[in-house]
């Protein structure tokens, strides 16, 4: 059976995803409202400059809608924040690439300029990184030195306990854990910390048998 990671390692992942979604959502909401206040044509190819970028009514509405979705996902947290940041991140990157080829043409349906393209690409990459934060950074991996060695056969019902603990750890990672789940993970982390400390003391005593206990 593999050891679980300590509870403190999970919380920053959920906070980064939620905060990232909310901050970027607010930026998009502000930009969208500013564009709509400028009152451009809904499908205008050349829109007014707003906050260093341009846009038409369609872009303003899309920015407001996406901004609200990201804010809502950030407030909700959990899988919704992960899904929203990742999906919209990919869409923003694709939008930047597609609209780059449409600049200064009649196909420029969102009144993009070069600054809009760069903004879309940067926001897309940031959202993807936020959505994938912790997935490839090792937070979900189990370190080899933390594996339990030479454990006895599992007792009846142990599989159910493992599944329950795994569910609690996953909930901690997503920021949706109940009080009981947090208590379980924290207690498990404390127990394993004590076991590692005792193992370290035992190794030291074995290497220094002449020293008093």
Tab-separated table of C-alpha atoms in Angstrom:
chain	number	residue	atom	x	y	z
A	1	UNK	CA	0.000	0.000	0.000
A	2	UNK	CA	1.326	3.426	-0.894
A	3	UNK	CA	1.521	6.266	1.544
A	4	UNK	CA	-0.561	9.391	1.079
A	5	UNK	CA	0.747	12.870	0.753
A	6	UNK	CA	0.369	15.232	3.654
A	7	UNK	CA	-2.612	17.560	3.718
A	8	UNK	CA	-0.638	20.844	3.486
A	9	UNK	CA	0.514	19.901	-0.038
A	10	UNK	CA	-2.994	19.846	-1.429
A	11	UNK	CA	-4.418	23.219	-0.426
A	12	UNK	CA	-2.188	25.503	-2.575
A	13	UNK	CA	-3.265	23.677	-5.737
A	14	UNK	CA	-6.938	24.445	-5.192
A	15	UNK	CA	-6.185	28.039	-4.167
A	16	UNK	CA	-4.123	28.721	-7.293
A	17	UNK	CA	-6.824	27.379	-9.589
A	18	UNK	CA	-9.607	29.281	-7.890
A	19	UNK	CA	-7.695	32.557	-7.625
A	20	UNK	CA	-6.433	32.303	-11.201
A	21	UNK	CA	-9.909	31.700	-12.588
A	22	UNK	CA	-11.378	34.592	-10.611
A	23	UNK	CA	-8.623	37.098	-11.489
A	24	UNK	CA	-8.674	36.360	-15.214
A	25	UNK	CA	-12.457	36.256	-15.177
A	26	UNK	CA	-12.544	39.743	-13.635
A	27	UNK	CA	-10.124	41.058	-16.278
A	28	UNK	CA	-12.295	39.691	-19.073
A	29	UNK	CA	-15.446	41.044	-17.442
A	30	UNK	CA	-13.967	44.532	-17.108
A	31	UNK	CA	-12.758	44.501	-20.711
A	32	UNK	CA	-16.091	43.240	-22.015
A	33	UNK	CA	-18.085	45.870	-20.136
A	34	UNK	CA	-15.703	48.609	-21.314
A	35	UNK	CA	-16.134	47.489	-24.926
A	36	UNK	CA	-19.920	47.464	-24.633
A	37	UNK	CA	-19.898	50.908	-23.032
A	38	UNK	CA	-17.952	52.180	-26.056
A	39	UNK	CA	-20.974	51.021	-28.070
A	40	UNK	CA	-19.276	49.633	-31.187
A	41	UNK	CA	-21.203	47.857	-33.925
A	42	UNK	CA	-22.014	44.287	-32.965
A	43	UNK	CA	-20.189	42.833	-35.973
A	44	UNK	CA	-17.907	45.780	-36.736
A	45	UNK	CA	-14.582	44.756	-38.279
A	46	UNK	CA	-12.808	47.792	-36.812
A	47	UNK	CA	-13.789	48.589	-33.240
A	48	UNK	CA	-12.786	51.376	-30.841
A	49	UNK	CA	-9.642	51.043	-28.750
A	50	UNK	CA	-10.420	49.975	-25.179
A	51	UNK	CA	-7.759	49.253	-22.560
A	52	UNK	CA	-5.092	48.949	-25.214
A	53	UNK	CA	-7.130	46.597	-27.398
A	54	UNK	CA	-10.043	46.824	-29.807
A	55	UNK	CA	-13.332	45.033	-29.979
A	56	UNK	CA	-16.871	45.024	-31.267
A	57	UNK	CA	-20.161	44.198	-29.600
A	58	UNK	CA	-19.762	40.485	-30.203
A	59	UNK	CA	-16.347	40.416	-28.525
A	60	UNK	CA	-17.710	42.462	-25.641
A	61	UNK	CA	-20.556	40.010	-25.021
A	62	UNK	CA	-18.246	36.996	-25.301
A	63	UNK	CA	-15.774	38.564	-22.861
A	64	UNK	CA	-18.518	39.249	-20.315
A	65	UNK	CA	-19.946	35.730	-20.602
A	66	UNK	CA	-16.577	33.977	-20.372
A	67	UNK	CA	-15.521	36.264	-17.532
A	68	UNK	CA	-18.636	35.425	-15.526
A	69	UNK	CA	-18.175	31.701	-16.156
A	70	UNK	CA	-14.577	31.824	-14.956
A	71	UNK	CA	-15.515	33.824	-11.871
A	72	UNK	CA	-18.289	31.373	-11.067
A	73	UNK	CA	-15.982	28.394	-11.609
A	74	UNK	CA	-13.337	29.997	-9.399
A	75	UNK	CA	-15.831	30.600	-6.618
A	76	UNK	CA	-17.109	27.036	-6.900
A	77	UNK	CA	-13.633	25.543	-7.077
A	78	UNK	CA	-12.994	21.839	-7.433
A	79	UNK	CA	-13.263	20.108	-10.772
A	80	UNK	CA	-15.278	22.959	-12.232
A	81	UNK	CA	-12.388	25.405	-11.792
A	82	UNK	CA	-9.965	22.912	-13.308
A	83	UNK	CA	-12.219	22.197	-16.275
A	84	UNK	CA	-13.082	25.848	-16.941
A	85	UNK	CA	-9.497	27.117	-16.828
A	86	UNK	CA	-8.178	24.309	-19.012
A	87	UNK	CA	-10.943	24.400	-21.626
A	88	UNK	CA	-11.052	28.181	-21.939
A	89	UNK	CA	-7.262	28.268	-21.987
A	90	UNK	CA	-7.180	26.038	-25.058
A	91	UNK	CA	-9.968	28.064	-26.693
A	92	UNK	CA	-8.113	31.344	-26.092
A	93	UNK	CA	-4.956	29.960	-27.667
A	94	UNK	CA	-6.921	28.728	-30.680
A	95	UNK	CA	-8.691	32.089	-30.911
A	96	UNK	CA	-5.390	33.929	-30.977
A	97	UNK	CA	-4.018	31.700	-33.736
A	98	UNK	CA	-7.185	31.819	-35.839
A	99	UNK	CA	-7.715	35.559	-35.490
A	100	UNK	CA	-4.083	36.243	-36.325
A	101	UNK	CA	-4.740	35.003	-39.838
A	102	UNK	CA	-7.930	37.081	-40.025
A	103	UNK	CA	-6.369	40.452	-39.191
A	104	UNK	CA	-7.193	43.243	-41.645
A	105	UNK	CA	-9.680	41.061	-43.500
A	106	UNK	CA	-13.460	40.796	-43.631
A	107	UNK	CA	-13.170	37.567	-41.645
A	108	UNK	CA	-12.120	39.564	-38.575
A	109	UNK	CA	-15.474	39.047	-36.853
A	110	UNK	CA	-14.214	40.103	-33.420
A	111	UNK	CA	-12.434	43.296	-34.522
A	112	UNK	CA	-9.074	41.913	-33.399
A	113	UNK	CA	-5.770	43.737	-33.704
A	114	UNK	CA	-2.276	42.464	-32.931
A	115	UNK	CA	-2.671	43.417	-29.261
A	116	UNK	CA	-5.843	41.319	-29.026
A	117	UNK	CA	-4.009	38.360	-30.531
A	118	UNK	CA	-1.182	38.602	-28.014
A	119	UNK	CA	-3.646	39.030	-25.160
A	120	UNK	CA	-5.603	35.963	-26.273
A	121	UNK	CA	-2.457	33.830	-26.546
A	122	UNK	CA	-1.054	34.928	-23.187
A	123	UNK	CA	-4.354	34.504	-21.346
A	124	UNK	CA	-4.846	31.106	-22.982
A	125	UNK	CA	-1.428	29.844	-21.938
A	126	UNK	CA	-1.880	31.170	-18.396
A	127	UNK	CA	-5.287	29.502	-18.076
A	128	UNK	CA	-3.938	26.178	-19.302
A	129	UNK	CA	-1.063	26.353	-16.829
A	130	UNK	CA	-3.499	27.165	-14.031
A	131	UNK	CA	-5.772	24.284	-14.992
A	132	UNK	CA	-2.885	21.822	-15.133
A	133	UNK	CA	-1.117	23.177	-12.061
A	134	UNK	CA	-0.175	20.281	-9.811
A	135	UNK	CA	-0.890	17.597	-12.403
A	136	UNK	CA	2.637	17.402	-13.808
A	137	UNK	CA	4.484	19.102	-10.983
A	138	UNK	CA	4.714	16.049	-8.758
A	139	UNK	CA	1.998	17.004	-6.285
A	140	UNK	CA	-0.045	13.952	-7.222
A	141	UNK	CA	2.833	11.517	-7.426
A	142	UNK	CA	3.888	9.161	-4.698
A	143	UNK	CA	7.557	9.346	-3.791
A	144	UNK	CA	9.431	6.083	-3.852
A	145	UNK	CA	10.942	6.562	-0.423
A	146	UNK	CA	7.462	6.911	1.046
A	147	UNK	CA	6.293	3.485	-0.077
A	148	UNK	CA	5.549	1.076	2.721
A	149	UNK	CA	7.790	-1.976	2.494
A	150	UNK	CA	7.052	-5.609	3.393
A	151	UNK	CA	3.509	-4.998	4.517
A	152	UNK	CA	1.392	-7.987	5.545
A	153	UNK	CA	-1.557	-9.187	3.527
A	154	UNK	CA	-4.494	-6.826	3.540
A	155	UNK	CA	-7.161	-7.431	6.096
A	156	UNK	CA	-10.813	-7.752	5.021
A	157	UNK	CA	-12.283	-4.288	4.548
A	158	UNK	CA	-8.898	-2.639	3.991
A	159	UNK	CA	-9.695	-1.951	0.333
A	160	UNK	CA	-12.743	0.031	1.411
A	161	UNK	CA	-10.585	2.076	3.795
A	162	UNK	CA	-8.086	2.743	1.007
A	163	UNK	CA	-10.842	3.911	-1.326
A	164	UNK	CA	-12.277	6.143	1.399
A	165	UNK	CA	-8.882	7.719	2.071
A	166	UNK	CA	-8.215	8.155	-1.658
A	167	UNK	CA	-11.569	9.917	-2.031
A	168	UNK	CA	-10.724	12.195	0.899
A	169	UNK	CA	-7.327	13.090	-0.582
A	170	UNK	CA	-8.885	13.821	-3.957
A	171	UNK	CA	-11.466	16.075	-2.315
A	172	UNK	CA	-8.637	17.897	-0.511
A	173	UNK	CA	-6.856	18.447	-3.815
A	174	UNK	CA	-9.993	19.861	-5.413
A	175	UNK	CA	-10.873	22.043	-2.410
A	176	UNK	CA	-14.199	20.261	-1.781
A	177	UNK	CA	-13.279	18.142	1.250
A	178	UNK	CA	-15.683	17.881	4.163
A	179	UNK	CA	-14.525	18.433	7.732
A	180	UNK	CA	-14.374	14.669	8.294
A	181	UNK	CA	-12.316	14.144	5.133
A	182	UNK	CA	-9.877	16.866	6.173
A	183	UNK	CA	-9.582	15.256	9.599
A	184	UNK	CA	-8.875	11.859	8.021
A	185	UNK	CA	-6.148	13.175	5.721
A	186	UNK	CA	-4.509	15.263	8.434
A	187	UNK	CA	-4.538	12.330	10.877
A	188	UNK	CA	-3.057	10.030	8.243
A	189	UNK	CA	-0.347	12.558	7.422
A	190	UNK	CA	0.531	12.956	11.112
A	191	UNK	CA	0.721	9.193	11.620
A	192	UNK	CA	3.020	8.711	8.643
A	193	UNK	CA	5.205	11.596	9.757
A	194	UNK	CA	5.640	9.927	13.142
A	195	UNK	CA	6.406	6.606	11.465
A	196	UNK	CA	9.105	8.198	9.308
A	197	UNK	CA	10.605	9.913	12.352
A	198	UNK	CA	10.682	6.629	14.282
A	199	UNK	CA	12.245	4.841	11.302
A	200	UNK	CA	14.921	7.534	11.111
A	201	UNK	CA	15.693	7.146	14.813
A	202	UNK	CA	15.895	3.368	14.403
A	203	UNK	CA	18.355	3.717	11.520
A	204	UNK	CA	20.450	6.125	13.553
A	205	UNK	CA	20.529	3.750	16.532
A	206	UNK	CA	21.548	0.887	14.245
A	207	UNK	CA	24.394	2.955	12.791
A	208	UNK	CA	25.549	4.213	16.214
A	209	UNK	CA	25.067	1.265	18.597
A	210	UNK	CA	27.599	2.592	21.114
A	211	UNK	CA	25.710	5.815	21.775
A	212	UNK	CA	23.219	5.875	24.648
A	213	UNK	CA	19.571	5.690	23.650
